[in-house]
XYZ file of C-alpha atoms in Angstrom:
228
model
C 84.877 33.402 227.666
C 82.968 34.529 224.537
C 78.973 34.405 224.620
C 76.729 35.227 221.827
C 72.392 34.968 222.939
C 69.131 34.849 220.430
C 71.483 36.005 217.609
C 70.296 35.958 213.454
C 72.694 35.837 210.743
C 73.452 34.431 207.306
C 76.557 31.878 206.606
C 77.944 29.652 204.488
C 78.476 26.350 205.191
C 80.784 24.295 202.688
C 77.972 21.148 201.363
C 78.421 18.773 198.831
C 81.647 20.365 197.190
C 80.245 24.227 197.196
C 79.343 27.106 199.486
C 75.336 27.341 200.184
C 73.528 30.354 201.823
C 72.052 29.298 205.266
C 69.866 31.681 207.326
C 70.292 30.868 211.088
C 68.192 32.277 213.872
C 67.784 32.454 217.616
C 71.000 31.310 217.941
C 73.713 31.015 221.152
C 77.112 30.656 221.745
C 79.216 30.273 225.234
C 83.146 29.684 224.580
C 85.623 29.088 227.123
C 89.066 28.727 227.308
C 90.607 29.654 223.568
C 93.916 30.191 223.413
C 94.178 31.822 219.285
C 97.542 31.752 217.923
C 97.199 32.106 214.284
C 94.023 30.570 211.822
C 96.469 27.217 211.487
C 96.969 26.692 215.348
C 94.393 27.354 218.097
C 92.403 25.621 220.353
C 88.696 26.309 222.572
C 86.240 24.650 224.778
C 82.865 24.947 223.095
C 80.021 25.219 226.136
C 77.334 25.250 223.708
C 76.061 26.131 220.787
C 72.408 26.057 219.659
C 70.465 27.641 216.845
C 67.890 27.068 213.940
C 67.473 27.426 210.072
C 64.853 25.874 207.903
C 66.632 22.463 207.399
C 67.447 21.373 210.763
C 67.030 23.072 214.627
C 70.853 22.318 216.280
C 69.446 22.104 219.987
C 73.455 22.013 221.192
C 76.596 21.158 220.295
C 79.374 20.965 223.480
C 83.060 20.294 222.708
C 84.809 19.581 225.552
C 88.223 21.344 223.611
C 88.557 21.049 220.222
C 91.901 21.858 218.650
C 93.474 23.271 215.247
C 97.377 22.611 214.173
C 98.426 23.140 210.731
C 97.582 20.050 209.219
C 95.322 18.624 211.533
C 92.202 18.380 213.687
C 91.508 16.974 217.359
C 87.763 16.913 218.782
C 87.884 15.696 222.261
C 84.000 14.614 223.906
C 82.001 15.817 221.445
C 78.440 15.945 221.978
C 75.131 17.234 218.957
C 71.826 17.174 219.467
C 70.202 17.947 216.036
C 66.504 17.679 215.770
C 65.659 14.345 217.295
C 69.037 12.584 216.581
C 72.871 13.032 218.710
C 76.021 11.643 217.880
C 78.803 11.808 220.954
C 82.384 11.153 219.374
C 86.179 12.028 220.024
C 87.256 12.819 216.370
C 91.011 13.332 214.258
C 91.141 14.701 211.324
C 94.551 14.839 209.267
C 95.471 15.760 206.193
C 94.311 19.365 206.648
C 94.755 21.793 205.147
C 91.526 23.847 204.123
C 88.568 24.054 206.906
C 86.123 24.112 203.956
C 87.319 20.823 202.682
C 86.891 19.405 205.580
C 84.824 15.996 204.522
C 87.675 15.212 202.284
C 90.379 14.779 205.310
C 91.749 11.536 206.730
C 89.507 10.620 209.843
C 90.004 8.613 212.730
C 86.276 8.984 214.660
C 85.268 7.226 217.775
C 81.169 6.494 218.470
C 80.352 6.144 222.383
C 76.540 5.474 222.092
C 74.981 7.736 218.790
C 71.435 7.551 218.140
C 70.596 9.090 215.071
C 68.151 9.158 212.134
C 69.224 9.646 208.812
C 66.841 12.215 207.238
C 68.373 14.279 210.287
C 71.004 14.383 208.989
C 70.489 14.776 205.237
C 70.842 18.775 205.317
C 74.309 18.505 206.365
C 75.153 15.532 204.377
C 73.846 15.595 201.024
C 75.224 12.861 199.504
C 73.305 10.460 202.189
C 70.649 11.720 200.782
C 70.795 11.070 198.014
C 71.334 7.113 198.655
C 69.057 6.516 201.266
C 66.497 9.442 200.701
C 64.029 7.128 199.881
C 64.328 4.020 201.859
C 62.056 3.391 205.144
C 64.956 3.296 207.071
C 65.812 6.684 206.927
C 62.863 7.390 209.333
C 64.110 5.129 211.769
C 66.862 5.533 214.413
C 69.701 3.596 214.668
C 72.422 3.439 217.557
C 75.879 2.886 216.721
C 79.035 2.531 218.428
C 82.876 1.656 217.622
C 85.961 3.179 216.284
C 86.434 4.112 212.650
C 89.389 4.931 210.288
C 87.496 7.253 207.427
C 88.837 8.481 204.179
C 86.862 9.289 200.342
C 88.014 5.661 199.267
C 87.639 3.527 202.581
C 85.941 2.875 205.904
C 88.216 0.263 208.457
C 85.643 -0.014 211.428
C 86.688 -1.545 214.648
C 84.061 -2.679 218.096
C 81.143 -2.123 215.955
C 77.827 -1.770 217.725
C 75.145 -1.574 215.855
C 71.288 -1.625 216.910
C 68.531 -1.085 214.512
C 64.351 -0.853 214.700
C 64.935 -3.459 218.141
C 64.974 -6.042 216.029
C 68.076 -5.452 214.211
C 71.556 -6.525 215.993
C 74.980 -6.402 214.122
C 78.249 -6.572 216.365
C 82.196 -6.800 214.700
C 84.145 -5.903 212.581
C 84.545 -4.362 209.132
C 85.914 -2.531 206.457
C 84.044 -0.939 203.336
C 85.897 0.022 199.936
C 84.179 2.055 197.156
C 85.068 1.460 193.776
C 82.306 3.120 192.112
C 78.562 3.795 193.128
C 78.046 2.337 196.621
C 76.162 -0.632 194.868
C 79.672 -1.354 193.166
C 81.471 -1.006 197.029
C 83.048 -3.786 198.571
C 81.489 -5.630 201.711
C 83.870 -7.150 203.977
C 82.826 -7.961 207.865
C 84.287 -10.677 211.047
C 80.709 -10.663 212.643
C 81.222 -11.465 216.092
C 77.207 -11.551 216.975
C 74.003 -10.800 214.782
C 70.756 -10.638 215.108
C 67.883 -9.895 212.591
C 64.035 -10.312 211.095
C 64.458 -10.474 207.086
C 60.625 -10.253 206.802
C 61.424 -6.423 208.760
C 65.034 -5.997 207.200
C 63.456 -6.778 203.498
C 60.700 -4.117 204.457
C 63.173 -1.398 205.659
C 65.548 -0.781 202.771
C 64.183 -0.893 199.557
C 67.078 -1.538 197.800
C 67.352 -4.943 199.616
C 65.475 -7.847 198.020
C 65.496 -10.683 200.631
C 63.203 -13.866 198.917
C 60.234 -15.181 200.004
C 61.645 -18.546 201.192
C 64.460 -16.692 203.374
C 61.870 -14.297 204.829
C 59.870 -17.311 206.112
C 62.719 -18.616 208.324
C 62.058 -15.348 210.799
C 64.975 -13.756 212.706
C 68.527 -15.114 212.622
C 71.594 -15.211 214.838
C 75.318 -15.520 212.699
C 78.818 -15.389 213.683
C 81.239 -15.320 211.169
C 82.732 -13.797 208.073
C 80.960 -12.149 205.395
C 82.217 -10.922 202.068
C 80.422 -8.684 199.434
């Protein structure tokens, strides 16, 4: 068992393709069941990690077991609370030969019910802020469930459930293929349940311009396939 309470330190975080110094304060760590063979073969249980810097407040990070092998990182039953957002998930990250390059690995991600505000995640995912920083959507809670296969070029989702702002619900399977900028990417959805209010959706996402005649339809439901 290893514990640390109330520490402050400066650390480097790999963010947006480069290492950046961040000052962390009031850091507390409790680790148990550690098994360390070498830098590429180890496992540990994280009972709690918390701390804050000027960008965000990590209120809690707990992982039942995190295991590193020479080419893979397995994360079992992780729960993270950052500011007012939380993520509850399992993950397997393959083709991973450098922990600093974790975002470029091939990831399988299983999200249990997760509730996030996008602007809570901007400090650790700057690419997200670049795309959505000016959208009203960024300040709203989004709840997400589902199983996802993620690479740099594509995201495949199964058993997806998304709730937005209490007025929008999506359920189904989908594939997002990045071909360049996000507006040039391809979407393929098998929608088993969709409920939305087009007037509210138009107000939340500036880049979506919904014609006035469609907004007058009010609340819509839909089942079927969508390609775009």
